């Protein structure tokens, strides 16, 4: 599925702005057919944005169930004869769409795009009514999972197995766009380096294009053509290639053309970075060079916007990554907006791309439910139905992000139960599905401490070890000497048991910005610095460690919990992106800055 863009043969219209919005408190909208007319009692709601924090209204903030979005759309008159496509980049966590009275499409999963050919439902030059119902409920059959409780008065309450707030809504842009009827439907690119020559393998899928030909031209960043070929798939050779590398996001432009005789029917340019990724022993190699991940687990999380995409905020975060000397991040705990990956491609920032599968572990969350179910994998909890949704989420993520050079590693889940045979049985087909969808990149998952080096049943399926560890916080709180010993012993055990590269994908301490303490007590800025420095000493002594991702880049919103004060405070930056002491300390480590 190709992202819409304006080219010589395609046009786009972004449907962002203020839409009509209504919460469906009684859950009656679908039965009453709310899409058939203007939404009653509607208020304004920006797209893109989470709906939760925009209005000062607890009933919207805490709403569990359906919310309705609606607007009128003018279809440009010049679009007559074109194929018209409607695309949602993210509707969290599921949506159903209508144009006028007609059903268009539905989609499960809050962080991957979906689209529909609406050519027959719209009239160029006329206006139509676009209605979307978005549902934010997390259940045993959603990724991530959760439980919806219905209270005696009918109120619905969401229980979840992860700490970040369950923001929902139309989080990313909505597009109306055209392609010609005969069109380029998909492009897949993988790259290699063969004795100094860059290889760009491409495969182009076309639709309604019988008798037509595919041509591709590869241009360098200055626009000079460096290779060309004809046919729906093939390999281009680039002498003396400029490689895409960490810190240097060099991009070629693969210009794909669909031609009929001499006429160009469709064209689609795709940025391409030539680079290789390989795991060898305990090393993670990019372009054959050992790579060390320095950076963060992040969140898409902002005041007012919630998880809604914002270009200015995104560029500011990237600028902070450069300032602090980070070379990478993980899209914890869901696929991020495509703009984020495009920017990472341009800036040479390396990305671990994660699905929304967080909280598949009732050993952690079960306690919070005070008596909730404790068996993670069962017909009543994480079941084969969940696994199917998870599998689709993996396939949709890879289909969307496969061409981004910044993505070097797929993370199939965060902290699932992985010390049991049931965990192994659940994950085996998912690893196989990921490898089938993308044989070119390593695959892993993020382990939590219930599964140790000798008991983790899922790590043998993975190419790298990714672990989240909280010695000095949840384990041995306040005792950094014990933390140092515990961490070192465990990392050594991972290295000797598995012989794979280790990325510590989370470590950190909740820190109240401005709280200082001479004894470096927990929650103080001094403690955060001391804890990070403790971990860094151990990393520097452990050869198999190839990455350090601090949890978290910035403070972020959570659901209500006695473990959180106004959100999760493990940020190195505050929620409004001011540096804590630890940010300066990391900058010294990562950049040698004084
Ligand atoms: C974790 C989770 C992350 C939490 C973090 C914490 O292990 O992966 O989502 O936010 O711990 O701060 O507790």
Coordinates of C-alpha atoms and ligand atoms in Angstrom, one line a residue:
X1 CA 0.0 0.0 0.0
X2 CA 1.7 3.2 -1.1
X3 CA 1.4 6.5 0.8
X4 CA -0.5 9.1 -1.2
X5 CA 1.6 11.8 -2.8
X6 CA 1.3 14.4 -5.5
X7 CA 3.1 13.3 -8.7
X8 CA 2.6 14.1 -12.3
X9 CA -0.1 11.5 -12.4
X10 CA -1.6 11.7 -8.8
X11 CA -3.2 14.3 -6.7
X12 CA -4.0 14.4 -3.0
X13 CA -6.3 16.3 -0.7
X14 CA -5.6 16.0 3.1
X15 CA -8.8 16.0 5.1
X16 CA -7.3 17.3 8.2
X17 CA -9.0 20.1 10.2
X18 CA -11.9 20.3 12.6
X19 CA -14.5 17.5 12.2
X20 CA -17.8 17.1 13.8
X21 CA -17.5 14.8 16.8
X22 CA -19.8 13.0 19.2
X23 CA -19.3 10.4 21.9
X24 CA -21.8 7.6 21.7
X25 CA -22.4 7.2 25.4
X26 CA -25.3 4.8 25.1
X27 CA -23.6 2.8 22.4
X28 CA -26.6 3.3 20.1
X29 CA -25.1 5.0 17.1
X30 CA -24.6 1.9 14.9
X31 CA -28.1 0.6 15.5
X32 CA -29.6 4.1 14.9
X33 CA -27.5 4.6 11.7
X34 CA -25.8 7.8 12.8
X35 CA -23.9 8.0 9.5
X36 CA -27.2 8.5 7.6
X37 CA -27.4 12.2 8.6
X38 CA -25.6 15.0 10.3
X39 CA -24.4 14.0 13.8
X40 CA -26.6 15.3 16.5
X41 CA -25.0 17.2 19.5
X42 CA -21.8 17.3 17.6
X43 CA -18.8 19.3 18.8
X44 CA -15.6 20.2 17.0
X45 CA -12.6 17.9 17.1
X46 CA -9.3 18.3 15.4
X47 CA -7.9 15.7 13.1
X48 CA -5.2 14.6 13.6
X49 CA -5.4 14.4 17.4
X50 CA -6.4 12.1 20.2
X51 CA -9.9 13.2 21.3
X52 CA -9.2 12.7 25.0
X53 CA -7.5 15.9 26.1
X54 CA -8.8 18.5 23.7
X55 CA -12.0 19.4 25.5
X56 CA -12.3 20.0 29.2
X57 CA -14.7 17.2 29.7
X58 CA -14.1 14.1 31.8
X59 CA -16.8 12.2 29.9
X60 CA -14.8 12.7 26.7
X61 CA -11.4 12.1 28.4
X62 CA -12.5 8.8 29.9
X63 CA -14.9 7.7 27.2
X64 CA -14.9 4.0 26.5
X65 CA -16.7 2.8 23.4
X66 CA -17.6 4.4 20.1
X67 CA -17.0 8.0 19.1
X68 CA -18.2 9.4 15.8
X69 CA -16.4 11.8 13.5
X70 CA -18.0 13.4 10.5
X71 CA -17.3 16.1 7.9
X72 CA -18.3 17.1 4.4
X73 CA -15.7 16.6 1.7
X74 CA -15.6 18.4 -1.7
X75 CA -14.2 16.1 -4.4
X76 CA -12.3 18.2 -6.8
X77 CA -14.0 18.4 -10.2
X78 CA -10.7 17.7 -12.0
X79 CA -10.7 14.2 -10.6
X80 CA -13.3 12.9 -13.1
X81 CA -12.0 9.7 -14.7
X82 CA -9.4 9.0 -12.0
X83 CA -9.5 6.3 -9.3
X84 CA -10.3 7.9 -6.0
X85 CA -8.9 6.5 -2.8
X86 CA -9.8 7.3 0.8
X87 CA -7.1 6.6 3.3
X88 CA -6.8 6.7 7.1
X89 CA -3.3 6.7 8.5
X90 CA -4.5 5.7 12.0
X91 CA -7.9 5.1 13.6
X92 CA -7.2 3.9 17.2
X93 CA -8.1 1.2 17.8
X94 CA -10.7 0.3 15.1
X95 CA -13.0 2.1 12.8
X96 CA -15.9 1.7 10.3
X97 CA -16.3 4.3 7.5
X98 CA -19.3 5.5 5.4
X99 CA -19.6 7.9 2.6
X100 CA -23.1 9.2 2.5
X101 CA -25.3 6.2 3.4
X102 CA -22.8 3.7 1.9
X103 CA -20.6 1.5 3.9
X104 CA -16.9 1.9 2.8
X105 CA -14.5 0.0 4.9
X106 CA -13.6 -1.2 8.4
X107 CA -10.2 -1.8 10.0
X108 CA -8.9 -3.4 13.2
X109 CA -5.7 -2.0 14.7
X110 CA -5.0 1.5 15.8
X111 CA -1.6 2.3 14.3
X112 CA -1.5 1.1 10.7
X113 CA -3.2 2.7 7.7
X114 CA -6.1 1.4 5.7
X115 CA -7.7 2.6 2.5
X116 CA -10.6 2.0 0.1
X117 CA -11.3 2.6 -3.5
X118 CA -14.2 5.0 -3.3
X119 CA -14.4 5.9 -7.0
X120 CA -17.9 4.7 -7.3
X121 CA -19.1 6.4 -4.2
X122 CA -18.1 10.0 -5.0
X123 CA -18.9 12.4 -7.7
X124 CA -16.0 14.8 -8.8
X125 CA -17.2 18.4 -8.5
X126 CA -19.7 17.5 -5.7
X127 CA -19.7 17.2 -2.0
X128 CA -20.2 14.1 0.1
X129 CA -20.6 13.3 3.8
X130 CA -17.8 11.3 5.4
X131 CA -18.6 9.5 8.7
X132 CA -16.3 7.4 10.8
X133 CA -17.0 5.6 14.0
X134 CA -13.9 4.9 16.0
X135 CA -13.9 2.5 18.9
X136 CA -11.2 2.6 21.6
X137 CA -11.9 -0.6 23.5
X138 CA -9.2 -3.0 24.3
X139 CA -10.3 -6.7 24.6
X140 CA -8.7 -10.1 24.5
X141 CA -9.0 -9.9 20.8
X142 CA -7.2 -6.6 20.3
X143 CA -3.6 -5.7 20.1
X144 CA -2.8 -4.4 22.7
X145 CA -5.2 -6.4 24.9
X146 CA -7.4 -5.2 27.8
X147 CA -10.7 -5.8 29.6
X148 CA -13.8 -3.6 29.4
X149 CA -15.8 -3.6 32.6
X150 CA -19.4 -2.6 32.5
X151 CA -20.4 -1.1 35.8
X152 CA -24.0 -1.4 37.3
X153 CA -25.0 2.0 35.9
X154 CA -23.9 0.9 32.4
X155 CA -20.7 3.0 32.4
X156 CA -17.8 1.2 30.7
X157 CA -14.4 1.2 32.2
X158 CA -11.2 0.1 30.5
X159 CA -8.7 -2.1 32.2
X160 CA -5.4 -2.5 30.4
X161 CA -2.1 -4.2 30.8
X162 CA 0.2 -1.3 30.0
X163 CA 0.9 2.0 31.8
X164 CA 0.6 4.6 29.0
X165 CA -2.8 6.3 28.6
X166 CA -5.2 4.7 26.2
X167 CA -5.4 7.7 23.8
X168 CA -7.7 7.2 20.9
X169 CA -9.2 8.8 17.9
X170 CA -8.0 9.8 14.4
X171 CA -4.4 10.2 15.3
X172 CA -3.0 10.8 11.9
X173 CA -4.0 12.4 8.6
X174 CA -7.0 11.3 6.5
X175 CA -6.4 11.6 2.7
X176 CA -8.5 11.6 -0.4
X177 CA -6.3 11.0 -3.4
X178 CA -6.2 9.9 -6.9
X179 CA -4.4 7.4 -9.0
X180 CA -4.9 6.6 -12.6
X181 CA -7.1 3.6 -13.2
X182 CA -4.1 1.7 -14.4
X183 CA -1.7 2.3 -11.6
X184 CA 1.3 1.3 -9.5
X185 CA -0.1 -0.5 -6.5
X186 CA 3.0 -1.3 -4.5
X187 CA 6.8 -1.1 -4.6
X188 CA 9.2 -3.2 -2.5
X189 CA 12.9 -2.4 -2.3
X190 CA 15.7 -4.2 -0.6
X191 CA 19.4 -3.3 -0.9
X192 CA 22.7 -4.9 -0.7
X193 CA 26.4 -4.1 -1.2
X194 CA 28.4 -6.4 -3.4
X195 CA 32.1 -5.8 -3.4
X196 CA 31.5 -2.1 -3.2
X197 CA 28.7 -2.0 -5.7
X198 CA 25.3 -1.0 -4.4
X199 CA 22.5 -3.3 -5.4
X200 CA 18.9 -2.1 -5.3
X201 CA 16.4 -4.9 -5.8
X202 CA 12.9 -3.8 -6.6
X203 CA 9.5 -5.4 -7.2
X204 CA 6.6 -3.3 -8.5
X205 CA 3.0 -4.5 -8.3
X206 CA 0.6 -2.9 -10.8
X207 CA -3.2 -3.0 -11.2
X208 CA -5.4 -2.8 -14.3
X209 CA -2.3 -2.4 -16.3
X210 CA -2.5 -5.2 -18.9
X211 CA 0.0 -4.7 -21.7
X212 CA 1.8 -1.9 -20.0
X213 CA 5.4 -1.7 -18.9
X214 CA 7.2 -0.8 -15.7
X215 CA 10.3 1.3 -15.9
X216 CA 12.5 2.4 -13.0
X217 CA 15.1 5.1 -12.8
X218 CA 17.4 5.6 -9.8
X219 CA 18.6 9.1 -9.2
X220 CA 21.1 10.4 -6.7
X221 CA 20.4 13.2 -4.2
X222 CA 21.4 15.8 -6.9
X223 CA 19.0 14.3 -9.4
X224 CA 21.5 12.6 -11.6
X225 CA 20.4 9.2 -13.0
X226 CA 22.7 6.4 -11.7
X227 CA 20.8 3.3 -13.0
X228 CA 17.7 2.3 -14.9
X229 CA 15.8 -0.8 -15.8
X230 CA 12.6 -2.1 -17.3
X231 CA 10.3 -4.8 -16.0
X232 CA 8.2 -5.3 -12.8
X233 CA 11.2 -6.6 -10.9
X234 CA 14.9 -6.6 -11.1
X235 CA 18.2 -5.4 -9.6
X236 CA 19.9 -2.0 -10.2
X237 CA 23.6 -1.7 -9.7
X238 CA 25.1 1.5 -8.4
X239 CA 28.9 1.9 -8.7
X240 CA 30.5 3.9 -5.9
X241 CA 27.2 4.1 -4.0
X242 CA 26.7 6.8 -1.3
X243 CA 25.5 4.6 1.5
X244 CA 22.7 5.3 3.9
X245 CA 24.4 5.1 7.3
X246 CA 23.7 6.1 10.9
X247 CA 24.1 9.8 11.1
X248 CA 24.1 10.2 7.4
X249 CA 20.7 9.7 5.8
X250 CA 21.7 9.7 2.2
X251 CA 18.7 8.9 0.0
X252 CA 18.4 8.0 -3.7
X253 CA 15.1 8.5 -5.5
X254 CA 13.7 5.4 -7.2
X255 CA 11.4 6.8 -9.8
X256 CA 8.8 4.2 -10.8
X257 CA 7.0 4.7 -14.1
X258 CA 4.1 2.7 -15.6
X259 CA 4.1 3.3 -19.3
X260 CA 1.8 2.4 -22.2
X261 CA 3.7 2.7 -25.4
X262 CA 5.4 6.0 -25.2
X263 CA 2.9 7.5 -22.7
X264 CA 3.5 7.7 -18.9
X265 CA 0.4 6.4 -17.2
X266 CA 1.5 6.6 -13.6
X267 CA 4.6 7.6 -11.7
X268 CA 5.6 7.1 -8.1
X269 CA 8.9 8.3 -6.6
X270 CA 10.3 6.4 -3.6
X271 CA 13.3 7.4 -1.4
X272 CA 15.8 4.6 -1.2
X273 CA 18.7 4.2 1.2
X274 CA 21.4 1.7 0.2
X275 CA 22.5 -0.1 3.3
X276 CA 22.8 -3.6 4.7
X277 CA 21.8 -5.0 8.1
X278 CA 23.2 -8.2 9.6
X279 CA 23.7 -9.9 12.9
X280 CA 26.9 -11.8 13.3
X281 CA 27.7 -13.4 16.6
X282 CA 27.2 -10.8 19.2
X283 CA 27.5 -7.9 16.8
X284 CA 24.8 -5.9 15.0
X285 CA 26.3 -4.8 11.7
X286 CA 25.1 -1.9 9.5
X287 CA 27.0 -1.7 6.2
X288 CA 29.3 -4.4 7.7
X289 CA 30.3 -2.1 10.6
X290 CA 29.4 -2.8 14.2
X291 CA 26.6 -0.5 15.3
X292 CA 26.0 0.5 18.9
X293 CA 22.4 1.8 19.6
X294 CA 22.3 5.0 21.7
X295 CA 18.9 6.4 22.3
X296 CA 15.5 5.9 23.8
X297 CA 12.3 4.2 23.9
X298 CA 9.8 6.9 23.0
X299 CA 6.1 7.5 23.0
X300 CA 3.9 9.5 20.7
X301 CA 2.6 11.7 23.5
X302 CA 2.0 15.4 23.9
X303 CA 0.0 17.7 26.0
X304 CA -3.4 18.4 24.4
X305 CA -2.6 16.4 21.2
X306 CA -2.3 13.1 23.1
X307 CA -1.0 10.7 20.4
X308 CA -2.0 13.0 17.5
X309 CA 0.8 13.6 15.0
X310 CA 2.2 17.1 14.9
X311 CA 5.0 18.0 12.5
X312 CA 6.5 20.8 14.6
X313 CA 6.7 18.6 17.7
X314 CA 8.1 15.7 15.7
X315 CA 10.9 17.9 14.2
X316 CA 11.6 19.2 17.7
X317 CA 12.0 15.7 19.1
X318 CA 14.4 14.8 16.2
X319 CA 16.3 18.0 17.0
X320 CA 16.6 17.0 20.6
X321 CA 17.8 13.5 19.5
X322 CA 20.6 15.2 17.6
X323 CA 21.4 17.6 20.5
X324 CA 21.8 14.8 22.9
X325 CA 23.7 12.6 20.5
X326 CA 21.2 9.8 20.1
X327 CA 21.5 7.7 17.0
X328 CA 18.4 5.5 17.3
X329 CA 15.1 4.9 19.0
X330 CA 12.4 2.2 19.4
X331 CA 8.8 2.9 18.4
X332 CA 7.6 1.7 21.8
X333 CA 4.9 0.5 22.0
X334 CA 3.2 0.8 18.6
X335 CA 4.0 1.8 15.0
X336 CA 4.6 5.6 14.8
X337 CA 3.3 8.0 12.1
X338 CA 4.9 7.5 8.7
X339 CA 6.2 11.1 8.9
X340 CA 8.4 9.9 11.8
X341 CA 10.0 7.2 9.7
X342 CA 10.5 9.5 6.8
X343 CA 12.3 12.0 9.0
X344 CA 14.5 9.2 10.5
X345 CA 15.4 8.1 7.0
X346 CA 16.4 11.7 6.2
X347 CA 18.3 12.2 9.4
X348 CA 20.1 8.9 9.5
X349 CA 18.4 7.8 12.8
X350 CA 18.2 4.1 13.3
X351 CA 14.8 2.7 14.3
X352 CA 13.6 -0.5 16.0
X353 CA 10.1 -0.8 14.7
X354 CA 7.6 -2.3 17.2
X355 CA 4.0 -3.6 16.9
X356 CA 1.3 -2.6 19.3
X357 CA 1.6 -5.9 21.1
X358 CA 2.3 -4.7 24.7
X359 CA 0.9 -6.3 27.8
X360 CA 0.6 -9.9 26.7
X361 CA 1.7 -10.8 30.2
X362 CA -0.9 -11.4 32.9
X363 CA 1.9 -12.1 35.4
X364 CA 2.5 -8.4 35.5
X365 CA -0.9 -6.9 34.9
X366 CA -2.9 -9.6 36.7
X367 CA -1.8 -8.2 40.1
X368 CA -3.2 -4.8 39.2
X369 CA -6.6 -6.4 38.6
X370 CA -6.7 -7.7 42.1
X371 CA -8.0 -11.1 41.1
X372 CA -8.2 -10.8 37.4
X373 CA -7.2 -13.7 35.2
X374 CA -3.6 -14.9 35.6
X375 CA -3.1 -17.3 32.8
X376 CA -1.7 -15.3 29.8
X377 CA -2.3 -17.8 27.0
X378 CA -5.6 -19.5 27.1
X379 CA -8.9 -19.7 25.2
X380 CA -10.3 -17.0 27.6
X381 CA -7.3 -14.6 27.5
X382 CA -4.6 -14.3 24.9
X383 CA -5.9 -16.9 22.4
X384 CA -5.6 -18.0 18.8
X385 CA -8.0 -15.2 17.9
X386 CA -5.6 -12.7 19.5
X387 CA -2.7 -14.3 17.7
X388 CA -4.4 -13.8 14.4
X389 CA -4.9 -10.1 15.1
X390 CA -1.3 -9.9 16.2
X391 CA -0.2 -11.6 13.1
X392 CA -2.1 -9.2 10.9
X393 CA -0.6 -6.3 12.9
X394 CA 2.9 -7.6 12.1
X395 CA 2.1 -8.0 8.4
X396 CA 0.6 -4.6 8.2
X397 CA 3.5 -3.0 9.9
X398 CA 6.0 -4.7 7.6
X399 CA 3.9 -3.8 4.5
X400 CA 3.9 -0.2 5.6
X401 CA 7.5 0.2 6.7
X402 CA 9.5 -2.3 4.6
X403 CA 11.1 0.4 2.4
X404 CA 12.5 2.6 5.1
X405 CA 16.2 2.3 5.4
X406 CA 16.0 3.6 9.0
X407 CA 14.2 0.4 10.1
X408 CA 16.8 -2.2 11.0
X409 CA 15.0 -4.5 13.3
X410 CA 11.3 -5.6 13.9
X411 CA 10.1 -5.9 17.5
X412 CA 7.1 -8.2 17.6
X413 CA 6.1 -7.4 21.1
X414 CA 7.0 -5.7 24.3
X415 CA 7.4 -7.8 27.5
X416 CA 5.1 -10.7 26.7
X417 CA 5.1 -13.8 28.9
X418 CA 8.1 -15.6 27.4
X419 CA 9.2 -18.1 30.0
X420 CA 6.5 -20.7 29.2
X421 CA 5.9 -23.3 26.5
X422 CA 2.6 -21.5 25.8
X423 CA 4.6 -18.4 25.1
X424 CA 6.8 -20.2 22.7
X425 CA 3.9 -21.8 20.9
X426 CA 2.2 -18.4 20.6
X427 CA 5.3 -16.7 19.1
X428 CA 6.7 -19.4 16.8
X429 CA 4.2 -18.7 14.0
X430 CA 4.5 -15.0 14.5
X431 CA 8.3 -15.0 14.0
X432 CA 7.8 -17.2 10.9
X433 CA 5.2 -14.7 9.6
X434 CA 7.6 -11.8 10.1
X435 CA 10.5 -13.5 8.5
X436 CA 8.3 -14.5 5.5
X437 CA 7.0 -10.9 5.2
X438 CA 10.6 -9.5 5.4
X439 CA 13.5 -11.9 5.0
X440 CA 15.9 -8.9 4.9
X441 CA 15.8 -7.7 8.5
X442 CA 16.5 -9.2 11.9
X443 CA 13.5 -10.0 14.1
X444 CA 13.2 -9.8 17.9
X445 CA 10.9 -9.1 20.8
X446 CA 11.4 -7.2 24.0
X447 CA 11.9 -9.5 27.1
X448 CA 11.0 -8.6 30.6
X449 CA 12.6 -10.0 33.7
X450 CA 10.2 -12.8 34.5
X451 CA 12.0 -14.7 31.7
X452 CA 15.7 -15.1 32.4
X453 CA 18.5 -16.2 30.1
X454 CA 18.0 -19.9 30.9
X455 CA 14.2 -19.8 31.1
X456 CA 13.2 -17.6 28.2
X457 CA 11.5 -19.8 25.6
X458 CA 11.1 -17.2 23.0
X459 CA 14.6 -15.6 22.7
X460 CA 15.9 -18.7 20.8
X461 CA 13.6 -17.6 18.0
X462 CA 15.0 -14.1 17.9
X463 CA 18.1 -12.7 16.2
X464 CA 19.0 -10.3 19.0
X465 CA 18.3 -10.1 22.7
X466 CA 16.3 -7.1 23.7
X467 CA 15.7 -6.7 27.4
X468 CA 14.0 -4.1 29.7
X469 CA 15.6 -4.0 33.1
X470 CA 14.8 -2.0 36.2
X471 CA 17.5 -2.9 38.7
X472 CA 17.7 0.1 41.1
X473 CA 14.0 0.9 40.5
X474 CA 11.5 -1.9 40.6
X475 CA 14.2 -4.4 41.7
X476 CA 16.6 -3.3 44.5
X477 CA 15.0 0.1 44.7
X478 CA 17.4 2.7 45.9
X479 CA 20.4 0.4 46.1
X480 CA 22.6 1.0 43.1
X481 CA 25.4 -1.2 44.3
X482 CA 23.1 -4.2 44.3
X483 CA 21.7 -3.0 41.0
X484 CA 25.1 -3.0 39.5
X485 CA 25.9 -6.5 40.6
X486 CA 22.5 -7.8 39.6
X487 CA 22.6 -6.2 36.2
X488 CA 26.1 -7.4 35.4
X489 CA 25.5 -11.0 36.4
X490 CA 22.4 -11.1 34.3
X491 CA 23.9 -9.5 31.2
X492 CA 26.8 -12.0 31.4
X493 CA 24.4 -14.8 31.6
X494 CA 22.5 -13.6 28.5
X495 CA 25.8 -13.3 26.6
X496 CA 27.0 -16.7 27.5
X497 CA 23.6 -18.5 27.2
X498 CA 22.5 -17.1 23.8
X499 CA 25.6 -15.6 22.1
X500 CA 23.6 -12.9 20.5
X501 CA 23.9 -9.1 20.5
X502 CA 22.1 -7.6 23.5
X503 CA 20.2 -4.3 23.3
X504 CA 19.0 -3.0 26.7
X505 CA 15.8 -1.5 25.4
X506 CA 14.6 0.0 28.7
X507 CA 16.3 1.2 31.9
X508 CA 15.6 4.2 33.9
X509 CA 14.1 5.9 37.0
X510 CA 11.1 8.0 37.6
X511 CA 12.4 11.5 38.2
X512 CA 10.5 14.6 39.2
X513 CA 12.0 17.5 37.3
X514 CA 13.4 20.0 39.8
X515 CA 13.6 17.6 42.7
X516 CA 17.2 17.6 44.0
X517 CA 18.7 15.6 46.9
X518 CA 22.2 15.6 48.3
X519 CA 21.8 11.9 49.0
X520 CA 20.6 11.1 45.5
X521 CA 17.4 9.7 46.8
X522 CA 14.9 8.0 44.5
X523 CA 12.8 10.3 42.3
X524 CA 15.5 13.0 42.4
X525 CA 17.4 14.2 39.4
X526 CA 20.6 13.1 41.0
X527 CA 19.2 9.5 41.4
X528 CA 18.3 9.3 37.7
X529 CA 21.9 10.4 36.8
X530 CA 23.4 7.9 39.2
X531 CA 21.3 5.1 38.0
X532 CA 22.0 5.7 34.3
X533 CA 25.8 6.0 35.1
X534 CA 25.6 2.7 37.0
X535 CA 24.1 0.9 33.9
X536 CA 26.6 2.5 31.6
X537 CA 29.5 1.2 33.6
X538 CA 28.1 -2.3 33.3
X539 CA 27.4 -1.9 29.6
X540 CA 30.9 -0.7 28.9
X541 CA 32.2 -3.9 30.6
X542 CA 30.0 -6.2 28.7
X543 CA 31.0 -6.9 25.1
X544 CA 27.8 -8.4 23.9
X545 CA 25.8 -5.2 24.8
X546 CA 25.3 -3.4 21.5
X547 CA 22.8 -0.8 22.6
X548 CA 21.4 1.4 25.3
X549 CA 17.9 2.8 25.0
X550 CA 17.0 4.8 28.1
X551 CA 13.4 4.6 29.2
X552 CA 12.0 7.1 28.3
X553 CA 12.9 10.0 26.0
X554 CA 10.2 12.2 27.7
X555 CA 7.7 12.0 30.6
X556 CA 4.4 10.7 29.3
X557 CA 0.7 10.4 30.3
X558 CA -0.5 7.2 31.9
X559 CA -3.8 5.8 33.2
X560 CA -4.6 6.2 36.9
X561 CA -2.2 4.2 39.1
X562 CA -0.8 4.4 42.6
X563 CA 2.6 3.9 41.0
X564 CA 2.5 7.1 38.9
X565 CA 2.3 10.8 39.9
X566 CA 0.8 12.7 37.0
X567 CA 2.1 10.2 34.5
X568 CA 5.3 8.2 34.0
X569 CA 8.3 10.4 35.0
X570 CA 11.1 8.3 33.6
X571 CA 11.7 10.9 30.8
X572 CA 15.1 12.4 30.3
X573 CA 13.1 15.3 29.1
X574 CA 10.0 16.5 30.7
X575 CA 6.7 16.2 28.8
X576 CA 7.2 19.7 27.4
X577 CA 10.7 18.7 26.4
X578 CA 12.9 20.5 28.9
X579 CA 16.1 18.6 29.8
X580 CA 16.5 17.0 33.2
X581 CA 20.1 16.7 34.6
X582 CA 20.3 13.3 33.1
X583 CA 19.9 14.8 29.6
X584 CA 23.1 16.8 30.0
X585 CA 24.8 13.7 31.5
X586 CA 23.8 11.5 28.5
X587 CA 24.9 14.2 26.1
X588 CA 28.3 14.1 27.7
X589 CA 28.5 10.3 27.3
X590 CA 27.1 10.2 23.8
X591 CA 28.8 13.2 22.3
X592 CA 31.6 13.9 24.6
X593 CA 30.0 17.3 25.1
X594 CA 31.2 19.3 28.1
Ligands
LIG1 C1 8.2 -1.3 31.3 C2 7.3 -1.1 30.1 C3 7.0 0.3 29.9 C4 6.7 1.1 31.2 C5 8.0 0.9 32.0 C6 7.8 1.6 33.4 O1 8.8 -2.4 31.4 O2 7.8 -1.7 28.9 O3 5.9 0.4 29.0 O4 6.4 2.4 31.0 O5 8.3 -0.4 32.3 O6 8.2 2.8 33.5 O7 7.3 1.0 34.3

